[in-house]
Short mmCIF file of C-alpha atoms and ligand atoms in Angstrom, two decimals:
data_model
loop_
_atom_site.label_atom_id
_atom_site.label_comp_id
_atom_site.label_asym_id
_atom_site.label_seq_id
_atom_site.Cartn_x
_atom_site.Cartn_y
_atom_site.Cartn_z
CA MET M 18 -8.79 -221.12 -126.33
CA ALA M 19 -5.82 -223.45 -125.72
CA VAL M 20 -2.26 -223.74 -124.60
CA ASP M 21 0.85 -225.78 -125.65
CA LEU M 22 3.13 -226.79 -122.67
CA HIS M 23 5.55 -229.02 -124.58
CA LEU M 24 7.69 -227.59 -127.20
CA HIS M 25 11.30 -228.05 -128.55
CA SER M 26 13.50 -225.31 -130.33
CA VAL M 27 16.85 -225.29 -132.02
CA PHE M 28 18.19 -225.01 -128.42
CA SER M 29 17.68 -228.77 -128.27
CA ASP M 30 16.24 -231.21 -130.72
CA GLY M 31 13.60 -228.92 -132.50
CA THR M 32 14.18 -227.11 -135.74
CA ALA M 33 12.20 -223.89 -135.06
CA THR M 34 13.66 -220.86 -133.31
CA PRO M 35 12.00 -219.62 -130.18
CA GLU M 36 10.71 -216.65 -132.08
CA GLU M 37 9.25 -218.89 -134.78
CA ILE M 38 7.38 -220.86 -132.32
CA VAL M 39 5.96 -217.89 -130.52
CA ALA M 40 4.89 -216.44 -133.91
CA THR M 41 3.12 -219.75 -134.92
CA ALA M 42 1.49 -219.83 -131.36
CA ALA M 43 0.26 -216.37 -131.67
CA GLU M 44 -0.98 -217.05 -135.50
CA ILE M 45 -3.12 -220.14 -134.23
CA GLY M 46 -4.52 -218.27 -131.09
CA LEU M 47 -2.73 -220.09 -128.27
CA THR M 48 -2.98 -218.21 -124.88
CA GLY M 49 -0.07 -219.72 -123.16
CA ILE M 50 3.08 -221.85 -123.99
CA ALA M 51 6.08 -223.30 -122.23
CA LEU M 52 9.42 -223.97 -123.93
CA THR M 53 10.78 -227.35 -122.85
CA ASP M 54 14.19 -228.00 -124.50
CA HIS M 55 16.05 -231.15 -123.16
CA ASP M 56 18.36 -230.34 -120.40
CA THR M 57 18.77 -226.68 -121.16
CA LEU M 58 17.34 -223.36 -120.51
CA ALA M 59 19.37 -221.44 -123.18
CA GLY M 60 16.28 -220.79 -125.43
CA ILE M 61 14.20 -219.35 -122.34
CA PRO M 62 15.33 -215.54 -122.70
CA ARG M 63 14.63 -215.40 -126.34
CA ALA M 64 11.35 -217.19 -126.06
CA SER M 65 10.24 -215.15 -123.03
CA ALA M 66 11.11 -211.82 -124.73
CA ALA M 67 9.32 -212.94 -128.04
CA ALA M 68 6.17 -213.84 -125.94
CA ASP M 69 6.30 -210.50 -124.05
CA ARG M 70 5.69 -208.87 -127.43
CA THR M 71 2.36 -210.76 -127.72
CA ALA M 72 -0.34 -211.64 -125.52
CA ILE M 73 0.79 -215.11 -125.07
CA LYS M 74 1.69 -216.02 -121.47
CA PHE M 75 4.96 -217.84 -121.14
CA ILE M 76 6.30 -220.62 -118.71
CA ALA M 77 10.15 -221.29 -118.67
CA GLY M 78 10.64 -225.07 -118.76
CA THR M 79 13.00 -228.01 -119.55
CA GLU M 80 12.57 -231.71 -120.17
CA LEU M 81 14.78 -234.29 -118.22
CA SER M 82 15.11 -237.90 -118.74
CA VAL M 83 15.11 -239.64 -115.33
CA GLU M 84 15.27 -243.13 -113.98
CA TRP M 85 12.22 -244.53 -112.31
CA ARG M 86 11.79 -248.24 -111.44
CA ASP M 87 14.69 -249.26 -113.75
CA GLN M 88 13.02 -247.32 -116.70
CA THR M 89 13.62 -243.95 -118.41
CA MET M 90 10.90 -241.52 -117.42
CA HIS M 91 10.59 -238.00 -119.05
CA LEU M 92 9.93 -235.27 -116.65
CA LEU M 93 8.86 -231.74 -117.72
CA VAL M 94 10.06 -228.92 -115.24
CA TYR M 95 8.02 -225.80 -115.34
CA PHE M 96 9.01 -222.29 -113.77
CA LEU M 97 12.63 -223.20 -113.78
CA ASP M 98 14.23 -219.91 -114.25
CA PRO M 99 17.69 -219.55 -116.04
CA GLY M 100 20.58 -219.06 -113.71
CA PRO M 101 21.94 -220.69 -110.88
CA GLY M 102 19.89 -223.05 -108.53
CA PRO M 103 19.51 -226.49 -107.33
CA LEU M 104 18.22 -228.26 -110.52
CA GLN M 105 19.85 -225.53 -112.89
CA ASP M 106 23.34 -226.54 -111.74
CA ARG M 107 22.59 -230.32 -112.41
CA LEU M 108 21.65 -229.35 -115.87
CA VAL M 109 25.16 -228.26 -116.53
CA GLU M 110 26.36 -231.87 -115.48
CA LEU M 111 23.72 -233.56 -117.52
CA ARG M 112 24.86 -231.73 -120.55
CA ALA M 113 28.43 -232.62 -120.04
CA ALA M 114 27.42 -236.33 -119.57
CA ARG M 115 25.62 -236.02 -122.91
CA ASP M 116 28.98 -235.08 -124.70
CA GLU M 117 30.72 -238.40 -123.42
CA ARG M 118 27.63 -240.46 -124.60
CA ASN M 119 27.59 -238.79 -128.03
CA LEU M 120 31.11 -239.90 -128.47
CA ARG M 121 30.04 -243.32 -127.66
CA ILE M 122 27.10 -243.43 -130.12
CA VAL M 123 29.59 -242.35 -132.81
CA SER M 124 31.89 -245.04 -132.13
CA LEU M 125 29.00 -247.51 -132.18
CA LEU M 126 27.92 -246.34 -135.53
CA GLN M 127 31.29 -246.47 -137.01
CA GLY M 128 31.58 -249.98 -135.60
CA LEU M 129 28.59 -250.83 -137.59
CA GLY M 130 30.20 -249.39 -140.78
CA LEU M 131 28.47 -245.89 -141.03
CA ASP M 132 30.79 -243.17 -141.97
CA ILE M 133 29.62 -240.46 -139.36
CA SER M 134 31.73 -238.09 -137.21
CA ILE M 135 30.98 -236.11 -134.10
CA GLU M 136 31.52 -232.89 -136.14
CA GLU M 137 28.89 -233.73 -138.47
CA VAL M 138 26.46 -234.40 -135.57
CA THR M 139 27.26 -231.18 -133.70
CA THR M 140 26.99 -229.19 -137.18
CA GLU M 141 23.50 -230.76 -137.59
CA ALA M 142 22.71 -229.71 -133.88
CA GLY M 143 23.79 -226.10 -134.55
CA PHE M 144 24.02 -224.44 -131.02
CA GLY M 145 21.34 -226.86 -129.64
CA VAL M 146 22.06 -229.45 -126.92
CA VAL M 147 22.92 -232.61 -129.07
CA GLY M 148 20.42 -235.46 -128.98
CA ARG M 149 19.71 -238.66 -130.94
CA PRO M 150 17.62 -236.92 -133.38
CA HIS M 151 20.71 -235.07 -134.68
CA PHE M 152 22.40 -238.41 -135.27
CA ALA M 153 19.23 -239.25 -137.15
CA GLY M 154 19.40 -236.11 -139.16
CA VAL M 155 23.05 -236.92 -140.33
CA MET M 156 22.11 -240.49 -141.03
CA ILE M 157 19.35 -239.30 -143.45
CA GLU M 158 21.47 -236.87 -145.15
CA LYS M 159 24.13 -239.46 -145.95
CA GLY M 160 21.55 -241.92 -147.10
CA TYR M 161 21.78 -244.63 -144.42
CA VAL M 162 18.10 -244.24 -143.44
CA GLU M 163 15.08 -242.56 -144.90
CA SER M 164 13.45 -241.24 -141.73
CA VAL M 165 14.05 -240.26 -138.11
CA ALA M 166 11.76 -243.27 -137.23
CA GLU M 167 13.93 -245.59 -139.20
CA ALA M 168 17.13 -244.34 -137.64
CA PHE M 169 15.75 -245.12 -134.12
CA ASP M 170 14.19 -248.37 -135.02
CA ARG M 171 17.40 -249.71 -136.71
CA TYR M 172 20.07 -248.09 -134.67
CA LEU M 173 19.30 -245.62 -131.90
CA ALA M 174 16.39 -246.77 -129.81
CA ALA M 175 17.06 -248.61 -126.51
CA GLY M 176 18.14 -252.23 -127.31
CA ARG M 177 19.29 -251.33 -130.93
CA PRO M 178 22.86 -251.62 -131.73
CA ALA M 179 23.93 -247.83 -131.54
CA TYR M 180 22.22 -247.29 -128.24
CA ALA M 181 24.24 -245.67 -125.54
CA PRO M 182 22.65 -244.75 -122.00
CA ARG M 183 23.46 -241.54 -120.55
CA GLN M 184 23.62 -240.25 -116.97
CA LYS M 185 20.25 -239.67 -115.40
CA LEU M 186 18.87 -238.36 -112.08
CA THR M 187 16.42 -240.65 -110.37
CA ALA M 188 12.84 -239.34 -110.69
CA GLU M 189 12.82 -238.77 -106.91
CA ALA M 190 15.94 -236.67 -106.97
CA ALA M 191 14.83 -234.80 -109.94
CA ILE M 192 11.41 -233.92 -108.27
CA ARG M 193 13.00 -232.66 -105.02
CA LEU M 194 15.53 -230.67 -106.90
CA ALA M 195 12.83 -229.15 -108.82
CA ARG M 196 10.84 -228.16 -105.91
CA ASP M 197 13.93 -226.83 -104.14
CA SER M 198 14.31 -224.64 -107.20
CA ARG M 199 10.56 -223.44 -106.95
CA ALA M 200 9.82 -225.44 -110.05
CA VAL M 201 6.94 -227.79 -110.80
CA PRO M 202 7.85 -231.40 -112.05
CA VAL M 203 5.38 -233.16 -114.34
CA ILE M 204 5.60 -236.58 -115.83
CA ALA M 205 5.80 -236.31 -119.66
CA HIS M 206 3.89 -238.58 -122.00
CA PRO M 207 3.33 -241.39 -119.35
CA HIS M 208 2.68 -244.08 -121.93
CA THR M 209 6.51 -244.31 -122.59
CA ILE M 210 6.79 -245.94 -119.03
CA GLY M 211 5.82 -249.62 -119.04
CA LEU M 212 2.67 -249.00 -116.81
CA ARG M 213 -0.88 -249.20 -117.95
CA ALA M 214 -3.04 -246.06 -117.52
CA ALA M 215 -5.10 -248.06 -114.84
CA GLU M 216 -2.03 -248.33 -112.80
CA TYR M 217 -0.89 -244.60 -112.79
CA ALA M 218 -2.81 -243.70 -109.53
CA THR M 219 -1.08 -246.46 -107.39
CA GLY M 220 2.29 -246.17 -109.42
CA PHE M 221 2.65 -242.46 -109.00
CA ARG M 222 1.24 -241.63 -105.68
CA GLN M 223 4.68 -241.87 -104.02
CA LEU M 224 5.95 -239.39 -106.57
CA VAL M 225 3.10 -236.96 -105.76
CA SER M 226 3.86 -237.34 -102.10
CA ILE M 227 7.45 -235.79 -102.63
CA GLY M 228 6.12 -233.03 -105.08
CA LEU M 229 5.21 -234.30 -108.41
CA GLY M 230 2.76 -231.65 -109.75
CA GLY M 231 1.18 -233.09 -112.65
CA ILE M 232 0.97 -235.71 -115.41
CA GLU M 233 0.85 -234.72 -119.25
CA SER M 234 -2.60 -235.88 -120.07
CA TYR M 235 -3.43 -233.99 -123.12
CA TYR M 236 -0.93 -235.48 -125.77
CA GLY M 237 -1.00 -235.82 -129.41
CA GLU M 238 -0.46 -239.60 -129.47
CA TYR M 239 -3.35 -240.25 -127.07
CA SER M 240 -6.93 -240.98 -128.00
CA PRO M 241 -9.60 -238.67 -126.53
CA GLU M 242 -10.54 -241.38 -124.11
CA MET M 243 -7.12 -241.87 -122.86
CA ARG M 244 -6.57 -237.99 -122.36
CA ASN M 245 -9.76 -237.97 -120.17
CA GLN M 246 -8.62 -241.07 -118.42
CA ILE M 247 -5.27 -239.59 -117.46
CA ALA M 248 -6.98 -236.33 -116.61
CA GLY M 249 -9.29 -237.96 -114.15
CA ILE M 250 -6.37 -239.92 -112.53
CA CYS M 251 -4.66 -236.38 -112.04
CA ASP M 252 -7.90 -235.24 -110.31
CA GLU M 253 -7.74 -238.27 -108.15
CA LEU M 254 -4.21 -237.64 -107.08
CA GLY M 255 -4.85 -233.93 -106.65
CA ILE M 256 -2.28 -232.84 -109.19
CA VAL M 257 -2.49 -231.06 -112.63
CA ALA M 258 -3.66 -232.59 -115.92
CA THR M 259 -1.15 -230.82 -118.33
CA GLY M 260 -0.59 -231.21 -121.95
CA GLY M 261 1.34 -230.21 -125.05
CA SER M 262 2.21 -231.22 -128.59
CA ASP M 263 5.82 -232.29 -128.01
CA TYR M 264 6.47 -230.29 -131.06
CA HIS M 265 10.04 -230.90 -132.51
CA GLY M 266 9.85 -229.33 -135.95
CA ARG M 267 11.20 -231.39 -138.68
CA TYR M 268 12.48 -234.12 -136.52
CA LYS M 269 8.96 -235.15 -135.76
CA PRO M 270 7.29 -233.97 -138.83
CA HIS M 271 3.79 -235.28 -137.76
CA LEU M 272 3.46 -233.06 -134.73
CA GLU M 273 2.24 -229.32 -135.04
CA ILE M 274 2.48 -226.47 -132.48
CA GLY M 275 -0.74 -226.33 -130.49
CA VAL M 276 -2.72 -229.26 -132.16
CA GLY M 277 -0.25 -232.22 -132.25
CA ARG M 278 -1.52 -234.57 -134.98
CA GLY M 279 -4.30 -232.18 -135.71
CA ASP M 280 -6.80 -233.03 -132.85
CA LEU M 281 -5.04 -231.86 -129.87
CA ARG M 282 -6.66 -229.03 -127.72
CA VAL M 283 -5.05 -228.30 -124.26
CA PRO M 284 -7.56 -226.35 -122.17
CA ASP M 285 -6.27 -222.96 -121.35
CA ALA M 286 -7.16 -223.46 -117.65
CA VAL M 287 -4.25 -225.69 -117.18
CA PHE M 288 -1.95 -222.67 -117.35
CA ASP M 289 -3.37 -221.23 -114.13
CA GLN M 290 -3.71 -224.62 -112.48
CA LEU M 291 0.13 -225.08 -112.91
CA VAL M 292 0.72 -221.56 -111.57
CA SER M 293 -1.21 -222.50 -108.60
CA ALA M 294 0.64 -225.90 -108.24
CA ARG M 295 3.87 -223.76 -107.61
CA GLN M 296 2.92 -223.17 -104.23
CA PRO M 297 4.25 -226.11 -102.26
CA CYS M 298 1.80 -226.06 -99.31
CA ARG M 299 -1.27 -225.65 -101.51
CA GLN M 300 -0.07 -228.56 -103.77
CA LEU M 301 1.28 -231.10 -101.14
CA GLY M 302 -1.14 -230.60 -98.29
CA HIS M 303 -0.03 -232.22 -95.22
CA ASP M 304 3.21 -233.62 -96.83
CA ALA M 305 4.47 -230.13 -97.10
CA SER M 306 4.34 -229.46 -93.62
CA GLN M 307 6.09 -232.82 -92.81
CA ASN M 308 8.87 -231.78 -95.08
CA GLY M 309 8.94 -228.28 -93.48
CA VAL M 310 8.09 -226.92 -97.11
CA VAL M 311 5.71 -224.06 -96.32
P1 AMP K 9 18.24 -238.03 -126.38
O1 AMP K 9 17.71 -236.76 -125.75
O2 AMP K 9 19.40 -238.01 -127.14
O3 AMP K 9 17.98 -239.36 -125.37
O4 AMP K 9 17.08 -238.38 -127.45
C1 AMP K 9 15.78 -238.46 -127.12
C2 AMP K 9 14.79 -237.70 -128.01
O5 AMP K 9 14.78 -238.50 -129.26
C3 AMP K 9 13.43 -237.59 -127.64
O6 AMP K 9 13.21 -236.50 -126.86
C4 AMP K 9 12.77 -237.50 -128.94
O7 AMP K 9 12.82 -236.25 -129.39
C5 AMP K 9 13.45 -238.50 -129.76
N1 AMP K 9 13.05 -239.84 -129.89
C6 AMP K 9 13.02 -240.77 -128.99
N2 AMP K 9 12.69 -242.06 -129.63
C7 AMP K 9 12.18 -241.77 -130.80
C8 AMP K 9 11.72 -242.46 -131.93
N3 AMP K 9 11.38 -243.80 -131.69
N4 AMP K 9 11.44 -241.80 -133.08
C9 AMP K 9 11.75 -240.42 -133.23
N5 AMP K 9 12.37 -239.66 -132.22
C10 AMP K 9 12.46 -240.32 -131.03
FE1 FE K 10 13.33 -234.49 -128.04
FE1 FE K 11 10.05 -236.57 -124.01
ZN1 ZN K 12 9.68 -233.65 -125.44
#
């Protein structure tokens, strides 16, 4: 029995609808899922309603890009309900900042001689939050590159000529806002931060003290050894070893729901551990009483 707590739909840079994701999850026998579209909760009502028609347990989530030690870290936020709230309100601003950044990317690409308009990119995104994979989609359609990976490597990745940064919360602010919203913040795919796994316990301890609830340990890109190593570090830190496929449909064609590259299996016990991590006093121990969060 397994779960998948990292999934993207058409509401951000995935290509499957929430209903299609739930249907696939049911087909392969997952017991729980979380939808984690970038900077939005717009897909949550549909995913939750679809999950309710199955035996699959559902967690409302989102994925944020935050700043930590001058680097970009991705933070998954679980149990963030749609509607107003401390973090929810910030998502509105983050999406507005994306709009400005998207215009900047278009003009950088045009400056490099690529004939691409913002209308083409927003059409590619449909009603989803626009992200760089949508630029990549248009670039493939127009024959400028052959794959999403090539679009990032040549143009869109940090340090490449059409890269434009966007507004981010700091990791600390995002963690506090998440806890203020009764949600559980978790570091996504920690290998993307310039830190060796052996350094995670020391590096992330301060974030745990302010409310970090977990680290994504069961991830498709990791060897079984690395998954176990990170899960061990989570044990040491007293936080949850979470996991998921980071499914994006056609934008990441090598990743499948539930199984990642094929060998992923996120233990279903993780689901209930995450539910428990929602209780601040239980999760934070003495720090919770210091912060008056009880
Ligand atoms: P954005 O949200 O616009 O900053 O775009 C970030 C998204 O682009 C990530 O969530 C991934 O889905 C995708 N992405 C980032 N780097 C790459 C890469 N090198 N190859 C393919 N997709 C990537
Ligand atoms: Fe993405
Ligand atoms: Fe991510
Ligand atoms: Zn993701």
